[in-house]
Coordinates of N, CA, C and O in Angstrom, one line a residue:
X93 N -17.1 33.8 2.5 CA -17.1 32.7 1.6 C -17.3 31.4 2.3 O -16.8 31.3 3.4
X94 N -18.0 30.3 1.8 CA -18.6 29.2 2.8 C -17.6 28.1 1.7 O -17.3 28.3 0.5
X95 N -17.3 27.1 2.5 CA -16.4 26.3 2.2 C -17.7 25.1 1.6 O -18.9 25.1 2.1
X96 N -17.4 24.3 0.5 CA -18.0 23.2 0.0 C -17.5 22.2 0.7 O -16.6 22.4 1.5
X97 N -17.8 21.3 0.7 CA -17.9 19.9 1.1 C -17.3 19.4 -0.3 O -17.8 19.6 -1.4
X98 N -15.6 18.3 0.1 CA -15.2 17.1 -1.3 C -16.4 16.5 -1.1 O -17.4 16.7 -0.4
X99 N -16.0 15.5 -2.0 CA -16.5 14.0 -2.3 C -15.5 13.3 -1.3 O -16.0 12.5 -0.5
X100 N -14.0 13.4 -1.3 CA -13.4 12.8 -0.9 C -11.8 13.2 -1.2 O -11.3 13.5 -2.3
X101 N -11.2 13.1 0.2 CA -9.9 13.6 0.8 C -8.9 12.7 1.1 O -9.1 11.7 1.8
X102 N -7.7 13.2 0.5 CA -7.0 12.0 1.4 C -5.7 12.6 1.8 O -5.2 13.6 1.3
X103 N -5.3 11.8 2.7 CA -3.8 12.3 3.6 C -2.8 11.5 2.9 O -2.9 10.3 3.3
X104 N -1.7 11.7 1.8 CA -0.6 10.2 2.5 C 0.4 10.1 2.8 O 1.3 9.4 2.5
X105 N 0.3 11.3 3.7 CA 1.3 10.6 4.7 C 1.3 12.2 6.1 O 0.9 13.4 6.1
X106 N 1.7 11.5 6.8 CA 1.6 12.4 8.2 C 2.3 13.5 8.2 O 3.5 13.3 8.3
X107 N 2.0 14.5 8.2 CA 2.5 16.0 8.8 C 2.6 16.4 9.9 O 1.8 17.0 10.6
X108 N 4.3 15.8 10.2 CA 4.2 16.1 11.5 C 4.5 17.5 12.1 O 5.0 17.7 13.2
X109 N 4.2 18.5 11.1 CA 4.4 19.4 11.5 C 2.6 20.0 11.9 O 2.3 21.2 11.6
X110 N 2.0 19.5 12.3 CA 0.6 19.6 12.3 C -0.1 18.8 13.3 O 0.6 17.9 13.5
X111 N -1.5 18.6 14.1 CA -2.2 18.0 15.1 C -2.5 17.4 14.5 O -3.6 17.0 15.0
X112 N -2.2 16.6 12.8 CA -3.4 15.8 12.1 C -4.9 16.0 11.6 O -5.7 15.1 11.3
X113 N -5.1 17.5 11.4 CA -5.8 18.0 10.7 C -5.3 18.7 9.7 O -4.1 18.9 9.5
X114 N -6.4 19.0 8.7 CA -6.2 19.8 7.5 C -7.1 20.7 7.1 O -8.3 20.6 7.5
X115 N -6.8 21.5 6.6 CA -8.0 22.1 5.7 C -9.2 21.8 5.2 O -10.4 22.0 5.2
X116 N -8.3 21.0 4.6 CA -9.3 19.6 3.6 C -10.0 19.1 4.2 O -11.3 19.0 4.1
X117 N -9.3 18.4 5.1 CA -9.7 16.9 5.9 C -11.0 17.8 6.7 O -12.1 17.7 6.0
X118 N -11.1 18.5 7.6 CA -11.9 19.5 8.0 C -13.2 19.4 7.2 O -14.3 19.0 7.6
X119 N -13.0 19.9 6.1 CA -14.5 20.0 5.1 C -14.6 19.2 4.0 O -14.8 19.5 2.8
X120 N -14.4 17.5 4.9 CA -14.6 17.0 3.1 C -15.4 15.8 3.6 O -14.9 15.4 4.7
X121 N -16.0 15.3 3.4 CA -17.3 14.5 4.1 C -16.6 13.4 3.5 O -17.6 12.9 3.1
X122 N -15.7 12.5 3.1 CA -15.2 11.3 3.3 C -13.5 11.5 3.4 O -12.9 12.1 2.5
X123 N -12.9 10.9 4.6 CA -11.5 11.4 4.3 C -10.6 9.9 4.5 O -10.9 9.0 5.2
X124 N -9.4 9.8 3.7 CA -8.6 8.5 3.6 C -7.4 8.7 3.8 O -6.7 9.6 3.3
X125 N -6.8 7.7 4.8 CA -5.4 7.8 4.9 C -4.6 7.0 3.9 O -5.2 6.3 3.2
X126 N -3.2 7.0 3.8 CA -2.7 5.8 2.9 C -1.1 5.4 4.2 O -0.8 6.3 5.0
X127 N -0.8 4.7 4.2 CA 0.3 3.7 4.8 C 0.4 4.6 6.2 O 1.4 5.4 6.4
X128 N -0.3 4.6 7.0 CA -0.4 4.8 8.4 C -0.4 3.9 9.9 O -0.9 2.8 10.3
X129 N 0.0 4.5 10.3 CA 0.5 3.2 11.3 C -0.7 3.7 12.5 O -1.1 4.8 12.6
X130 N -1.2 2.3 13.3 CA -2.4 2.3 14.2 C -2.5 3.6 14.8 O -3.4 4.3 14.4
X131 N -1.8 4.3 15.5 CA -1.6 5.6 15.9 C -1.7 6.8 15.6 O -1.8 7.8 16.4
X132 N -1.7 6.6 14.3 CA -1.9 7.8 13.6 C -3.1 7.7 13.1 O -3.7 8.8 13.0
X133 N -3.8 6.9 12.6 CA -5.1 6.1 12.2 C -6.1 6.1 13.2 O -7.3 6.3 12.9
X134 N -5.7 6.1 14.5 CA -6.3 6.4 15.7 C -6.5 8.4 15.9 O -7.5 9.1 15.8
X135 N -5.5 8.4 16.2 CA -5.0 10.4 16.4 C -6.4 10.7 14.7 O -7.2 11.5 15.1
X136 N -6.4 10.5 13.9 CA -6.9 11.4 12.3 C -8.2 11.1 12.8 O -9.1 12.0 13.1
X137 N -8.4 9.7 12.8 CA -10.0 9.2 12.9 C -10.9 9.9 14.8 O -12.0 9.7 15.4
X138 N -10.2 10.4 15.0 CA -10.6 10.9 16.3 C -10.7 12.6 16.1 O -11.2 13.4 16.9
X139 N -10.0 12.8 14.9 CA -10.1 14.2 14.9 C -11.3 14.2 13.6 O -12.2 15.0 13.7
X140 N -11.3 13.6 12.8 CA -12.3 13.7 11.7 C -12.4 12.2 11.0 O -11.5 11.7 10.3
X141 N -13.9 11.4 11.4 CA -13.8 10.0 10.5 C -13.1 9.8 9.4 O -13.3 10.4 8.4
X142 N -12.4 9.0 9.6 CA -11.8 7.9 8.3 C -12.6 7.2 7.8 O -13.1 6.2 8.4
X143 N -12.8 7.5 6.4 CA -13.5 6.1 5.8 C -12.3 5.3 5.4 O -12.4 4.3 6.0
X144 N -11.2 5.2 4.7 CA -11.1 4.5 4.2 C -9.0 4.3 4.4 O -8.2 5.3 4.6
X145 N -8.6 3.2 4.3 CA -6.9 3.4 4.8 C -6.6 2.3 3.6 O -7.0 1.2 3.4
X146 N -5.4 3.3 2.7 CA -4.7 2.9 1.6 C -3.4 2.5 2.1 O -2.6 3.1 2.8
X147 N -3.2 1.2 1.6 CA -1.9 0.3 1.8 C -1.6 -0.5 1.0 O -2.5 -1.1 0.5
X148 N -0.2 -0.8 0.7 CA 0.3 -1.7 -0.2 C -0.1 -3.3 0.6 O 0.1 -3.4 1.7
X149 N -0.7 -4.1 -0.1 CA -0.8 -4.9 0.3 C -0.8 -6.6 -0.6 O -1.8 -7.0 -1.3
X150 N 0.4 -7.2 -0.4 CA 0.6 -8.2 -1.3 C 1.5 -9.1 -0.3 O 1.6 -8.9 0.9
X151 N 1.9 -9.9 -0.8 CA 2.7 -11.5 -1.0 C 3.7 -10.8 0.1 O 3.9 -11.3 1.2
X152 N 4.4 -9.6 -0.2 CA 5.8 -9.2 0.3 C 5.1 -8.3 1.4 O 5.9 -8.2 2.3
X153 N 4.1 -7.6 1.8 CA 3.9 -6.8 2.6 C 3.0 -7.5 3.6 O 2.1 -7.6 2.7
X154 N 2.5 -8.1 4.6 CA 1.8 -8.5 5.1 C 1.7 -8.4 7.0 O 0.9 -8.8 7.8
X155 N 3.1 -7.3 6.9 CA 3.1 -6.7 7.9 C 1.5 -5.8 9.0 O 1.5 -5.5 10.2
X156 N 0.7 -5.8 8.2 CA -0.4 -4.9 8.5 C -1.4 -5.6 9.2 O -2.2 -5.0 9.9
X157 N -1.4 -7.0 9.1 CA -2.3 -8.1 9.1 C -2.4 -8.0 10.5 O -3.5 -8.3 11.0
X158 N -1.2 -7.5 11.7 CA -0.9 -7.5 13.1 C -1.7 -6.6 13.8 O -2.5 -7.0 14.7
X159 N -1.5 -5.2 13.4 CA -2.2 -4.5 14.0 C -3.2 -2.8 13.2 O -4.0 -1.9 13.6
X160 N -2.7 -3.3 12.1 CA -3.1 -2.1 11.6 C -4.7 -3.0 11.2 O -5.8 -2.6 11.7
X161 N -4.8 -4.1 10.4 CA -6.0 -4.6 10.3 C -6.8 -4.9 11.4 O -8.0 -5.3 11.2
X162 N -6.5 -4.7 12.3 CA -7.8 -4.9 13.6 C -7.7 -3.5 14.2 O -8.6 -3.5 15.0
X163 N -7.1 -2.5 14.1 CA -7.3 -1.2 14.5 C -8.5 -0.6 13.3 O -9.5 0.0 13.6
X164 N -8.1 -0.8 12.2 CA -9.7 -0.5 11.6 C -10.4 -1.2 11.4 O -11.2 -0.6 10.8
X165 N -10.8 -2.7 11.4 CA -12.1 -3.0 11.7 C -12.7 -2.4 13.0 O -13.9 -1.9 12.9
X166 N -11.9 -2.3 14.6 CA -12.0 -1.8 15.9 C -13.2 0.0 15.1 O -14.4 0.4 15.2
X167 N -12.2 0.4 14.4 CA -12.8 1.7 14.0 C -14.0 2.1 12.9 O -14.5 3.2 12.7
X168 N -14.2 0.6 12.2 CA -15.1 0.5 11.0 C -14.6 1.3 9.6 O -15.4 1.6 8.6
X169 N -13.3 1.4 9.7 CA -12.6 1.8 8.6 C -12.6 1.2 7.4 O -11.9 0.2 7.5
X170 N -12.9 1.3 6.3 CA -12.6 0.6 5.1 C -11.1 0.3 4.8 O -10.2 0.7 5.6
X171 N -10.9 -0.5 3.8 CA -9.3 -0.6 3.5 C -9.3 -1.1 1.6 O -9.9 -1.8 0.8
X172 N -8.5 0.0 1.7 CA -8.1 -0.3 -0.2 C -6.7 -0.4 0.0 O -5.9 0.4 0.6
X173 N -6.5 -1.7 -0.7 CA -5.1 -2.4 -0.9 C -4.4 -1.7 -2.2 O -5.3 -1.3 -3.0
X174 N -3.2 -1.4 -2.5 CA -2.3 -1.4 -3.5 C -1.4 -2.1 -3.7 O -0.9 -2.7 -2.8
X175 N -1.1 -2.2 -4.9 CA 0.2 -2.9 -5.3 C -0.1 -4.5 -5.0 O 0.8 -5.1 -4.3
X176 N -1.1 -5.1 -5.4 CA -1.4 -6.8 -4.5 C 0.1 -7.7 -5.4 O 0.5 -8.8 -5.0
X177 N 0.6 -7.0 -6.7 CA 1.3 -7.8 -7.3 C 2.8 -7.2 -6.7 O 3.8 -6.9 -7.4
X178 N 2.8 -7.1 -5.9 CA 3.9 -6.1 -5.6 C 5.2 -5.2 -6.6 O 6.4 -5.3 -6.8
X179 N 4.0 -4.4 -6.9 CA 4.7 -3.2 -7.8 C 4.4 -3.9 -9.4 O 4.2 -3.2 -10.4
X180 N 4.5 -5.5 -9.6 CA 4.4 -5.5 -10.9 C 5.1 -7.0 -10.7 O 4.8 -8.0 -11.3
X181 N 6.0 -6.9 -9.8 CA 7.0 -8.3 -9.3 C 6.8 -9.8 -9.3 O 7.3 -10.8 -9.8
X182 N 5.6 -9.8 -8.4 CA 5.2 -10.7 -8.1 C 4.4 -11.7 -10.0 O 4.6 -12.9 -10.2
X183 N 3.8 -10.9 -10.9 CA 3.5 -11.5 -12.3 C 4.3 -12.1 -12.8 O 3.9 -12.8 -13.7
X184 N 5.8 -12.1 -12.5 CA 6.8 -12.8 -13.0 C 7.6 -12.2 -14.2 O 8.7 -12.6 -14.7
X185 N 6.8 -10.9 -14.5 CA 7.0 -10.6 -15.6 C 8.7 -9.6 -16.3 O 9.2 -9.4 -17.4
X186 N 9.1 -9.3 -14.8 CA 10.9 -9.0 -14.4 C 11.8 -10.1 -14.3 O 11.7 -10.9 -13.4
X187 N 12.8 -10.3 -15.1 CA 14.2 -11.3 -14.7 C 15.1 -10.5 -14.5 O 16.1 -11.1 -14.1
X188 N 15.2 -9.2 -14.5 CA 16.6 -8.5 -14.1 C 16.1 -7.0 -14.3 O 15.3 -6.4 -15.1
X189 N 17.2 -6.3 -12.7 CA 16.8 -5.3 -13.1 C 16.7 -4.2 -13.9 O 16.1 -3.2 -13.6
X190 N 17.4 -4.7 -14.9 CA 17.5 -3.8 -16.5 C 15.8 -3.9 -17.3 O 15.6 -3.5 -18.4
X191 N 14.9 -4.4 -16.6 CA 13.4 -4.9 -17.5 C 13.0 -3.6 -17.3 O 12.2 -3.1 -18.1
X192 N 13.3 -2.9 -16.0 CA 12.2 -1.9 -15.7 C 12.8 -1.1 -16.5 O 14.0 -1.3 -16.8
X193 N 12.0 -0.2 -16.9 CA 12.3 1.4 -18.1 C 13.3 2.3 -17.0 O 13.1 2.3 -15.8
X194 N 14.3 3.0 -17.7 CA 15.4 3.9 -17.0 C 14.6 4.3 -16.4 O 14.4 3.8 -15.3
X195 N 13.7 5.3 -16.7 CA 12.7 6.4 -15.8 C 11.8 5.4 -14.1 O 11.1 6.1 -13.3
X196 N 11.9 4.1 -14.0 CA 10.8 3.6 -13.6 C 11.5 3.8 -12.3 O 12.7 3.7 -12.0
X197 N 10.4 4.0 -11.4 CA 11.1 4.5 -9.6 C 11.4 3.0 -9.2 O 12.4 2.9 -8.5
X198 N 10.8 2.1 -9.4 CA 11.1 0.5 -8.9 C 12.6 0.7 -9.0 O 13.2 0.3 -8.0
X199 N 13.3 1.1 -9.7 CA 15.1 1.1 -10.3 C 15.6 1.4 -8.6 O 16.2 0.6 -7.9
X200 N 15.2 2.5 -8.3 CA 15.2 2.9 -6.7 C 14.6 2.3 -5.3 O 14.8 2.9 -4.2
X201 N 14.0 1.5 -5.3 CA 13.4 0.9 -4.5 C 14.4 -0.6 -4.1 O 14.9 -1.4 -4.9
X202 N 14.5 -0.7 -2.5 CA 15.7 -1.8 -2.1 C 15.2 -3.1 -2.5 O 16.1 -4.0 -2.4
X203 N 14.2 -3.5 -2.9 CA 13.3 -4.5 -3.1 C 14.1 -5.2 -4.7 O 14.2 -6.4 -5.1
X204 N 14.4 -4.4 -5.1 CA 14.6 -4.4 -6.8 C 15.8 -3.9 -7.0 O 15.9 -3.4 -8.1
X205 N 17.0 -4.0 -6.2 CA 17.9 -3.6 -6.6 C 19.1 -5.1 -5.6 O 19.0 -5.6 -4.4
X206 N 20.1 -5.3 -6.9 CA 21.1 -6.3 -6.4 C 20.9 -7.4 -5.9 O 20.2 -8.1 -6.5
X207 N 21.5 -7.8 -4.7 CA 20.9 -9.1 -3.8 C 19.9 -9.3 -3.8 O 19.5 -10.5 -4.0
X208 N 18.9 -8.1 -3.2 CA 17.2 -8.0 -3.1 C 16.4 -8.7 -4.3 O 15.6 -9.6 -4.4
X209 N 17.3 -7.8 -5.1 CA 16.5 -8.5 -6.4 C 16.4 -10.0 -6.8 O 15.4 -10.7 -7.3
X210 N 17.7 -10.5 -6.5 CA 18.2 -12.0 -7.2 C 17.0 -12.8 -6.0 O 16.2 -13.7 -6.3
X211 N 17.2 -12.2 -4.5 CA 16.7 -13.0 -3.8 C 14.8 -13.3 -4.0 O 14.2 -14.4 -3.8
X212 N 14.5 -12.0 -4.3 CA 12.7 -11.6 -4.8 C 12.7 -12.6 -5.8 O 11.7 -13.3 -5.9
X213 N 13.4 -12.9 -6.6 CA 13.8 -13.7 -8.4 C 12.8 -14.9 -7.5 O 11.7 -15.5 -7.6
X214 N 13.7 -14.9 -7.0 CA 13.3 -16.9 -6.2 C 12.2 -17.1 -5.4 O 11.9 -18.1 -4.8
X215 N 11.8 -16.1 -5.4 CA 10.1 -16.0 -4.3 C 9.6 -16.0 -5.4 O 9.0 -17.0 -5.7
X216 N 9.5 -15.1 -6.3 CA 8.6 -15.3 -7.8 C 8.7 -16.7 -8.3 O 7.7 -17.3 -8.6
X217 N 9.9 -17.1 -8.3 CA 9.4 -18.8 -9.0 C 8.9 -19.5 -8.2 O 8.4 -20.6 -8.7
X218 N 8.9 -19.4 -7.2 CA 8.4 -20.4 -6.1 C 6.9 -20.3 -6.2 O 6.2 -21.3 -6.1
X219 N 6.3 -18.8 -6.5 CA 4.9 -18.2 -6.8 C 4.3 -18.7 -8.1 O 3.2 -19.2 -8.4
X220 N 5.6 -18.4 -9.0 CA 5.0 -18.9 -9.9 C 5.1 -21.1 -10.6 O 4.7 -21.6 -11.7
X221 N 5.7 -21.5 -9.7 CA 5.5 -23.4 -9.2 C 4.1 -23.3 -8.9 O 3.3 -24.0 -9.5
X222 N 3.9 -22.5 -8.0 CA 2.5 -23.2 -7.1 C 1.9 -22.5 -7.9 O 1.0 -22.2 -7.1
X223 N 1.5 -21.8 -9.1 CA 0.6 -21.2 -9.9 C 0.3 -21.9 -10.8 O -0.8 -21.8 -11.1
X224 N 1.1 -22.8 -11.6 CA 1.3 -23.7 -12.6 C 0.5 -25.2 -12.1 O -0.3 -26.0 -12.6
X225 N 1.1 -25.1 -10.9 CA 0.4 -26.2 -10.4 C -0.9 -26.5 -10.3 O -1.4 -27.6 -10.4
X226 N -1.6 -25.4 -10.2 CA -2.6 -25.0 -9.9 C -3.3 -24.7 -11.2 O -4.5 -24.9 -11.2
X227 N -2.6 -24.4 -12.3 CA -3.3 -24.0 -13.6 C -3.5 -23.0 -13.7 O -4.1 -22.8 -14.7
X228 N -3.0 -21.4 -12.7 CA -3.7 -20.4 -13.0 C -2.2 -19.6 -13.3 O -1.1 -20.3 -13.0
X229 N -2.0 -18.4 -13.7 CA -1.0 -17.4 -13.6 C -0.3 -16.9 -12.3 O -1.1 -17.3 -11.4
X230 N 0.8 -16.3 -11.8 CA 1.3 -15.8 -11.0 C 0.6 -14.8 -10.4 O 0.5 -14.7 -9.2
X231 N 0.0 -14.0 -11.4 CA -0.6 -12.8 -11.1 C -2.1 -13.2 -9.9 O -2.5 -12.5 -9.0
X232 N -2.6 -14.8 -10.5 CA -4.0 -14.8 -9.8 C -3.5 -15.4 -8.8 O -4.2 -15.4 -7.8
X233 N -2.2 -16.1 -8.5 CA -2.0 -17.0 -7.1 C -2.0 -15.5 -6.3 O -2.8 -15.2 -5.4
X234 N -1.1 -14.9 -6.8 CA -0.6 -13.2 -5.8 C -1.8 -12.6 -5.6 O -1.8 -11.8 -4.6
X235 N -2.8 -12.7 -6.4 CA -4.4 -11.7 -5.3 C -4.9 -12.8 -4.9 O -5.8 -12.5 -4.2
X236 N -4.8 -14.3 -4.9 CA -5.8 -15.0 -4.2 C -5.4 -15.2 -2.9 O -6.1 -15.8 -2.1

């Protein structure tokens, strides 16, 4: 039986119980990582091109900017951002964390729970000052 070729594969997240190949990744003519650190982005893209590396990328995360964004331009990697409002936070649209629905995983996340939360409260109004100022929404200061 001869294997097809995806459209497109993705990893997210590392198996380390594995050399960084897959099955998939193997026969699929475009393959994507999501929140991978230079090393491993390096190690995948050497065993089979990366087009493309998925990461949260907003107001609160900008960690990536150091070394993960010049390891794939270095590699001609694409990059698709997630979460630019961070999770939903950044729109202003949360005052407490009782807004999110029982079921919603943010409830679990350290960002949104207790101190974290009260402290994020006050980075949002600060986001949303200079948004007003500006005339536009929270939402458009946090992707511009």
């Amino acid at each position: 039986m001869r294997h097809q070729r995806t459209g497109y594969h993705g990893a997210h997240r590392r198996d380390r119980r594995c050399d960084g190949r897959t099955r998939e990744s193997r026969k699929s003519a475009l393959s994507r990582l999501s929140e991978a650190a230079p090393a491993t982005i390096r190690r995948a893209h050497a065993v089979h091109p990366i087009s493309a590396l998925q990461t949260e990328y907003s107001l609160w995360t900008r960690e990536l900017e150091d070394e993960i964004l010049a390891a794939i331009r270095e590699l001609r990697i694409g990059f698709v951002e997630y979460s630019p409002l961070g999770r939903g936070f950044l729109s202003g649209a949360f005052k407490a964390p009782e807004d999110f629905p029982a079921d919603d995983t943010r409830r679990n996340h350290p960002r949104f729970q207790g101190e974290n939360f009260t402290k994020n409260l006050q980075l949002v109004e600060r986001v949303r000052e200079i948004a007003m100022q500006k005339g536009i929404t929270p939402s458009q200061l946090a992707i511009a």
